[in-house]
PDB file of C-alpha atoms in Angstrom:
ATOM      1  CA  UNK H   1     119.794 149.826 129.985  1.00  0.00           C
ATOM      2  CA  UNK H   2     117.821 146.943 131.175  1.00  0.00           C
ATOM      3  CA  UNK H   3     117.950 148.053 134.804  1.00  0.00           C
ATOM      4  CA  UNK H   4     117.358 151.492 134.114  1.00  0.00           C
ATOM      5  CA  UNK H   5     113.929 150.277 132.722  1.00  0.00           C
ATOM      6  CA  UNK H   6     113.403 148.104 135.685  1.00  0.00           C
ATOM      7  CA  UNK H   7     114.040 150.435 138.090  1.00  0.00           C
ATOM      8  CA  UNK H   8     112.411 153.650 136.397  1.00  0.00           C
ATOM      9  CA  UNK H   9     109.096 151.974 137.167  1.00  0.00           C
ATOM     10  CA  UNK H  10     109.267 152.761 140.833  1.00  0.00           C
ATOM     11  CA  UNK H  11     108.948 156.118 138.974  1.00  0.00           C
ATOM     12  CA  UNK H  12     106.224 155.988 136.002  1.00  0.00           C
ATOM     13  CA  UNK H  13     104.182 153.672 134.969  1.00  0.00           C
ATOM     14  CA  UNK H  14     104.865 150.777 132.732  1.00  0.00           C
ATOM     15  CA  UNK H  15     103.459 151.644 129.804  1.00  0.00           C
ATOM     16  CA  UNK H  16     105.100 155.227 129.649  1.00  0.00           C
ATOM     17  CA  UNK H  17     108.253 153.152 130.091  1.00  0.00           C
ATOM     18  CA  UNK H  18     107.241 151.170 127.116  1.00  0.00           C
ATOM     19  CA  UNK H  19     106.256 154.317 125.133  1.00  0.00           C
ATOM     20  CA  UNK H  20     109.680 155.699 125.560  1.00  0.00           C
ATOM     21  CA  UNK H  21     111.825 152.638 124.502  1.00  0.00           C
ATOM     22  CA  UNK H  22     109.654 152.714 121.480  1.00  0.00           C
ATOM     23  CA  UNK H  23     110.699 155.737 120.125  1.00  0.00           C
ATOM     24  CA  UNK H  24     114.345 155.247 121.768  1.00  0.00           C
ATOM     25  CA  UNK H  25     115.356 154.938 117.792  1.00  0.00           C
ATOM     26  CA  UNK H  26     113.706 157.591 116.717  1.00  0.00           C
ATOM     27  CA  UNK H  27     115.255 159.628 119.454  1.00  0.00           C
ATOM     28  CA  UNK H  28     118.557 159.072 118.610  1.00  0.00           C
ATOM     29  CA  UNK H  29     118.102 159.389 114.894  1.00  0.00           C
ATOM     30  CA  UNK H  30     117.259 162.677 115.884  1.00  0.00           C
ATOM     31  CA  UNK H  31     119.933 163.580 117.689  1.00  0.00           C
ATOM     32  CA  UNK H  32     122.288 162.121 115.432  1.00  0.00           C
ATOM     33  CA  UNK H  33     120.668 164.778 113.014  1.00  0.00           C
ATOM     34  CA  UNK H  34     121.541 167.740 115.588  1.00  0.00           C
ATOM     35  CA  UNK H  35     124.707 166.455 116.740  1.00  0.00           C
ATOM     36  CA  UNK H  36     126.816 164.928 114.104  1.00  0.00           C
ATOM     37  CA  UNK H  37     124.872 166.904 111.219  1.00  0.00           C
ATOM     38  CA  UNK H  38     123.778 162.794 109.291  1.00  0.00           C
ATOM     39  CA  UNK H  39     122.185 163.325 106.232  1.00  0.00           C
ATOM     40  CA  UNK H  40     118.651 161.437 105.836  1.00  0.00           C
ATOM     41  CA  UNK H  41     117.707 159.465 102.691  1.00  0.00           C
ATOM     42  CA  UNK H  42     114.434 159.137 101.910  1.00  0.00           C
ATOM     43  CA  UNK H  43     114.363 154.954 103.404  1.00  0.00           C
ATOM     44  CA  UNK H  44     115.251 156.316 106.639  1.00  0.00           C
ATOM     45  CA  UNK H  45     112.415 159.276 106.898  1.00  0.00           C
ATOM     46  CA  UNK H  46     110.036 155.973 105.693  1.00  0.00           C
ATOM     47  CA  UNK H  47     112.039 153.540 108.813  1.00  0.00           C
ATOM     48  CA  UNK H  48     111.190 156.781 111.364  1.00  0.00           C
ATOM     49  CA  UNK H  49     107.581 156.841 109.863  1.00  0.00           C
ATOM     50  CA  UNK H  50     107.038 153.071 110.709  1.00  0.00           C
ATOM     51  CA  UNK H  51     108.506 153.177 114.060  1.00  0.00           C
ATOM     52  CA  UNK H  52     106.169 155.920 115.043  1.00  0.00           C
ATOM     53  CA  UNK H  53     102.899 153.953 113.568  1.00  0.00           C
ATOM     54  CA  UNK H  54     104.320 150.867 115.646  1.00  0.00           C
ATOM     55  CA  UNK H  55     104.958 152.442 118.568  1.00  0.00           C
ATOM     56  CA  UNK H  56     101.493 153.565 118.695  1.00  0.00           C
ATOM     57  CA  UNK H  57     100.154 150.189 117.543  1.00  0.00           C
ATOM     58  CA  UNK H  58     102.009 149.002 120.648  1.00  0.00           C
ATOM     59  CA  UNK H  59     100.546 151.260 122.887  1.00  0.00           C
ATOM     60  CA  UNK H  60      96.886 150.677 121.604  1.00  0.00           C
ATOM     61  CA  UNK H  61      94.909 148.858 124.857  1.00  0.00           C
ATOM     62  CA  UNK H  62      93.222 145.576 123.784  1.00  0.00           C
ATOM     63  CA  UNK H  63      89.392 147.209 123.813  1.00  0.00           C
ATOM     64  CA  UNK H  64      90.653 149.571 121.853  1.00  0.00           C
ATOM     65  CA  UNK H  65      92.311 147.576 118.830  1.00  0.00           C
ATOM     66  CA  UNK H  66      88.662 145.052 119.417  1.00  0.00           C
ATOM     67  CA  UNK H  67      86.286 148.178 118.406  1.00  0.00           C
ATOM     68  CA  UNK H  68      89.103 148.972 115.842  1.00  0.00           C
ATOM     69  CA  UNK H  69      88.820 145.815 113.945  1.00  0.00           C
ATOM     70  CA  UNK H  70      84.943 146.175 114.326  1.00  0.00           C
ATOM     71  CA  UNK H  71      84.544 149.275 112.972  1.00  0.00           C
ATOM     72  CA  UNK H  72      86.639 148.016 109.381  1.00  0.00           C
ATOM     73  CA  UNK H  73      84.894 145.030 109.400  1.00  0.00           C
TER      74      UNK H  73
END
């Protein structure tokens, strides 16, 4: 998996490659779901929610998350 990363960013940019090993989990909860017909309980709807908001967080450039903390402050 490692070198398909590496060399997938001949390909896309870095942090698309990041954005999609982010929600790599997510992805195959999901097709778990389709595939094998799992059965969700309600912890791992909350687990999906929290790798979405860190995935993002991730993905937030460093001006960005500075007028962020700004703004609350």
């Amino acid at each position: 998996p490692f070198q398909l990363i590496m060399n997938s960013l001949r390909f896309i940019q870095a942090s698309t490659a990041s954005l999609l090993d982010a929600f790599e989990p997510l992805s195959a909860m999901i097709g778990s779901v389709i595939c094998f017909n799992l059965h969700l309980t309600a912890w791992d709807l909350v687990g999906s929610f929290l790798v979405i908001i860190c995935a993002l967080a991730l993905n937030i450039k460093t001006g960005d998350r500075q007028k962020i903390k700004k703004s609350h402050a």
